[in-house]
Coordinates of C-alpha atoms in Angstrom, one line a residue:
Chain A
D1 CA -37.5 18.9 -114.5
A2 CA -40.0 16.2 -114.3
G3 CA -40.3 14.3 -111.0
V4 CA -41.1 10.7 -110.5
T5 CA -44.0 9.8 -112.8
Q6 CA -46.3 6.9 -112.3
S7 CA -49.1 5.5 -114.4
P8 CA -51.9 4.9 -114.3
T9 CA -53.0 7.2 -111.4
H10 CA -56.1 5.0 -110.7
L11 CA -57.0 1.5 -111.6
I12 CA -59.9 -0.9 -110.8
K13 CA -59.4 -4.6 -111.2
T14 CA -61.3 -7.7 -110.4
R15 CA -60.1 -10.5 -108.1
G16 CA -57.8 -12.9 -109.9
Q17 CA -56.8 -10.5 -112.6
Q18 CA -53.2 -9.3 -113.3
V19 CA -52.0 -5.7 -113.2
T20 CA -48.9 -3.8 -114.4
L21 CA -47.9 -0.5 -112.8
R22 CA -45.3 1.8 -114.4
C23 CA -42.8 4.2 -113.0
S24 CA -40.3 6.6 -114.6
P25 CA -37.6 7.9 -112.3
I26 CA -36.1 11.3 -112.2
S27 CA -33.7 11.8 -115.0
G28 CA -30.3 10.5 -114.0
H29 CA -31.6 8.4 -111.2
K30 CA -30.6 4.8 -111.5
S31 CA -32.5 3.3 -108.6
V32 CA -36.2 2.6 -108.4
S33 CA -38.0 1.2 -105.3
W34 CA -41.7 0.1 -105.0
Y35 CA -43.8 0.5 -101.9
Q36 CA -47.4 -0.5 -101.0
Q37 CA -49.4 1.7 -98.8
V38 CA -52.6 0.4 -97.4
L39 CA -55.1 3.0 -96.1
G40 CA -54.1 4.2 -92.6
Q41 CA -50.6 2.7 -92.6
G42 CA -47.2 3.7 -93.7
P43 CA -45.7 2.6 -96.9
Q44 CA -44.3 -1.0 -97.0
F45 CA -41.2 -1.9 -99.0
I46 CA -41.7 -4.3 -101.9
F47 CA -38.7 -4.1 -104.2
Q48 CA -35.7 -2.1 -105.1
Y49 CA -33.9 -2.2 -108.5
Y50 CA -30.6 -0.6 -109.2
E51 CA -28.8 -0.8 -112.6
K52 CA -31.5 -3.2 -113.7
E53 CA -30.9 -5.7 -111.0
E54 CA -33.0 -6.5 -108.0
R55 CA -31.2 -5.3 -104.9
G56 CA -33.8 -5.8 -102.3
R57 CA -37.1 -7.5 -101.7
G58 CA -39.7 -7.0 -99.0
N59 CA -42.0 -9.6 -97.4
F60 CA -44.4 -10.0 -100.3
P61 CA -45.6 -13.1 -102.0
D62 CA -44.3 -14.3 -105.4
R63 CA -47.4 -12.9 -107.0
F64 CA -45.5 -9.6 -106.9
S65 CA -42.7 -9.1 -109.4
A66 CA -40.9 -6.2 -111.0
R67 CA -38.3 -5.3 -113.5
Q68 CA -36.2 -2.3 -114.5
F69 CA -35.5 -1.4 -118.1
P70 CA -32.3 0.0 -119.7
N71 CA -33.7 3.6 -119.4
Y72 CA -34.2 2.9 -115.7
S73 CA -38.0 3.0 -115.8
S74 CA -39.7 0.2 -113.9
E75 CA -42.8 -2.0 -113.9
L76 CA -44.4 -3.7 -111.0
N77 CA -46.6 -6.7 -111.8
V78 CA -49.1 -8.3 -109.5
N79 CA -50.8 -11.6 -110.5
A80 CA -53.9 -13.2 -109.1
L81 CA -55.1 -10.1 -107.4
L82 CA -56.7 -10.3 -104.0
L83 CA -59.0 -7.8 -102.3
G84 CA -56.2 -7.1 -99.9
D85 CA -54.0 -5.9 -102.7
S86 CA -56.1 -2.7 -102.8
A87 CA -53.6 0.1 -101.9
L88 CA -51.6 3.0 -103.1
Y89 CA -48.6 1.8 -104.9
L90 CA -45.7 4.2 -104.7
C91 CA -42.5 4.4 -106.7
A92 CA -39.4 6.1 -105.4
S93 CA -36.2 7.0 -107.2
S94 CA -32.8 7.8 -106.0
L95 CA -29.5 8.6 -107.6
G96 CA -27.7 5.5 -106.2
Q97 CA -28.6 2.3 -104.4
T98 CA -28.9 4.3 -101.2
S99 CA -30.4 7.7 -100.9
G100 CA -27.3 9.4 -99.5
L101 CA -27.1 12.1 -96.8
S102 CA -29.4 15.1 -97.2
H103 CA -31.0 13.9 -100.5
G104 CA -33.5 11.3 -99.6
Y105 CA -35.7 9.3 -101.9
T106 CA -38.1 11.1 -104.3
F107 CA -41.5 9.5 -104.4
G108 CA -44.1 9.7 -107.1
S109 CA -47.8 10.4 -106.4
G110 CA -48.6 6.7 -106.7
T111 CA -51.1 4.5 -108.4
R112 CA -54.4 3.9 -106.5
L113 CA -55.3 0.2 -107.1
T114 CA -58.8 -1.0 -106.2
V115 CA -59.5 -4.7 -106.4
V116 CA -63.2 -5.6 -106.4
Chain B
L1 CA -33.4 -1.7 -88.5
A2 CA -34.4 0.3 -85.5
K3 CA -38.1 0.5 -84.7
T4 CA -39.6 3.9 -84.2
T5 CA -42.4 5.1 -82.0
Q6 CA -44.3 8.4 -82.6
P7 CA -47.6 9.9 -81.4
I8 CA -50.5 8.9 -83.6
S9 CA -51.8 12.4 -83.9
M10 CA -51.2 16.0 -82.8
D11 CA -53.2 19.2 -83.1
S12 CA -51.9 22.7 -83.5
Y13 CA -53.0 26.2 -84.6
E14 CA -51.7 28.3 -87.3
G15 CA -48.6 30.3 -86.4
Q16 CA -47.5 27.9 -83.6
E17 CA -44.3 25.9 -83.4
V18 CA -44.9 22.2 -83.5
N19 CA -42.5 19.6 -82.1
I20 CA -43.0 15.9 -83.0
T21 CA -40.9 13.5 -81.0
C22 CA -39.8 10.1 -82.2
S23 CA -38.4 7.3 -80.0
H24 CA -35.8 4.9 -81.4
N25 CA -34.2 3.1 -78.5
N26 CA -32.5 0.5 -80.6
I27 CA -30.8 2.9 -83.0
A28 CA -27.5 1.5 -84.3
T29 CA -24.2 3.4 -84.6
N30 CA -24.4 3.7 -88.4
D31 CA -28.1 4.7 -88.4
Y32 CA -29.3 8.1 -89.6
I33 CA -32.6 9.7 -88.7
T34 CA -34.8 10.9 -91.5
W35 CA -38.2 12.6 -91.5
Y36 CA -40.7 12.5 -94.3
Q37 CA -44.0 14.4 -94.8
Q38 CA -47.0 12.9 -96.7
F39 CA -50.2 14.6 -97.9
P40 CA -53.3 12.5 -98.8
S41 CA -53.0 10.7 -102.1
Q42 CA -49.4 11.8 -102.6
G43 CA -46.0 10.1 -102.0
P44 CA -43.9 10.9 -98.9
R45 CA -41.6 13.9 -99.3
F46 CA -38.2 14.1 -97.7
I47 CA -38.0 16.8 -95.0
I48 CA -34.8 16.5 -93.1
Q49 CA -32.1 14.0 -92.1
G50 CA -29.5 14.0 -89.3
Y51 CA -27.1 12.0 -87.3
K52 CA -26.6 13.9 -84.1
T53 CA -27.1 17.3 -82.4
K54 CA -29.1 19.7 -84.5
V55 CA -29.8 20.0 -88.2
T56 CA -31.7 22.9 -89.8
N57 CA -32.9 23.6 -93.3
E58 CA -35.4 25.9 -94.9
V59 CA -38.5 24.0 -93.6
A60 CA -37.6 22.3 -90.3
S61 CA -35.1 21.6 -87.6
L62 CA -34.2 18.2 -86.2
F63 CA -32.9 17.9 -82.7
I64 CA -31.1 14.8 -81.6
P65 CA -29.8 14.3 -78.1
A66 CA -26.4 12.8 -77.3
D67 CA -27.8 9.3 -76.7
R68 CA -29.6 9.4 -80.1
K69 CA -32.5 7.3 -78.6
S70 CA -35.0 9.9 -79.7
S71 CA -35.3 12.9 -82.0
T72 CA -37.6 15.9 -82.4
L73 CA -38.8 17.4 -85.6
S74 CA -39.6 21.1 -85.1
L75 CA -41.8 22.9 -87.6
P76 CA -41.8 26.7 -87.0
R77 CA -44.9 28.7 -87.4
V78 CA -47.1 26.1 -89.0
S79 CA -49.8 26.9 -91.5
L80 CA -52.9 25.0 -92.6
S81 CA -50.9 23.5 -95.5
D82 CA -48.6 21.7 -93.0
T83 CA -51.5 19.4 -92.1
A84 CA -50.1 16.0 -93.1
V85 CA -48.7 12.7 -91.8
Y86 CA -45.1 12.9 -90.6
Y87 CA -42.9 9.8 -90.6
C88 CA -39.7 9.2 -88.6
L89 CA -37.3 6.7 -90.0
V90 CA -34.0 5.3 -88.9
G91 CA -31.5 3.4 -91.0
D92 CA -28.1 3.1 -92.4
D93 CA -28.6 5.4 -95.3
V94 CA -25.1 6.3 -96.5
G95 CA -23.2 3.7 -98.4
G96 CA -24.5 0.9 -96.3
A97 CA -26.2 -2.4 -97.2
T98 CA -29.7 -1.0 -96.3
N99 CA -31.6 -0.1 -99.3
K100 CA -35.1 0.2 -98.0
L101 CA -37.1 2.7 -96.0
I102 CA -39.1 1.3 -93.1
F103 CA -42.1 3.5 -92.3
G104 CA -44.2 3.3 -89.1
T105 CA -47.7 4.6 -88.9
G106 CA -46.5 8.2 -88.6
T107 CA -48.0 11.2 -86.8
L108 CA -51.0 12.9 -88.2
L109 CA -50.6 16.6 -87.6
A110 CA -53.8 18.6 -87.9
V111 CA -53.4 22.4 -88.1
Q112 CA -56.4 24.5 -87.2
P113 CA -57.1 28.1 -88.2

């Protein structure tokens, strides 16, 4: 079975540009969460989507937006990129809105975004 | 959500048992304790989760004292491939309103030959 897949794996953008990152959850998983991980720090929660609706939002500016499609895949969009947006963007999927005992969230390998 | 405190780094040698302790003094009654492992340029991987006493699976054990204000992740006979960052998280993870994971800075475990 395929795990959580993210694309692209690496990306270089210029300040002010816009970027779209994509995530396909594990088959059967209906929840997708997005995290930003800056070098040397733990992942920080950005969004959670469940059944195509936003169910949680972290402390990120409105430049960050996301959506979930009927097939439960998701896109994360970041507008007006800043140098500080350079990070590893992680997608996690889970069966339901919460991970449930003993299952946890399954993370993808992330998209490495570099803003220059 | 409860804040966690872990050592920034630990060193060990192959074949040793490693214990990583996490403090979570403000843990709530409904909170569970979850540990994740992360290798460079990969997403975190779920290791183990528990509520109280001891939980064991095929890769690790989790020890939680009665007051639940701390927990210890135990890795038996580590190998070089166990070199990674280990995160301790606490939160209401079963049917609750919480739907996000809060990661701290984690513990970098370096296993030497």
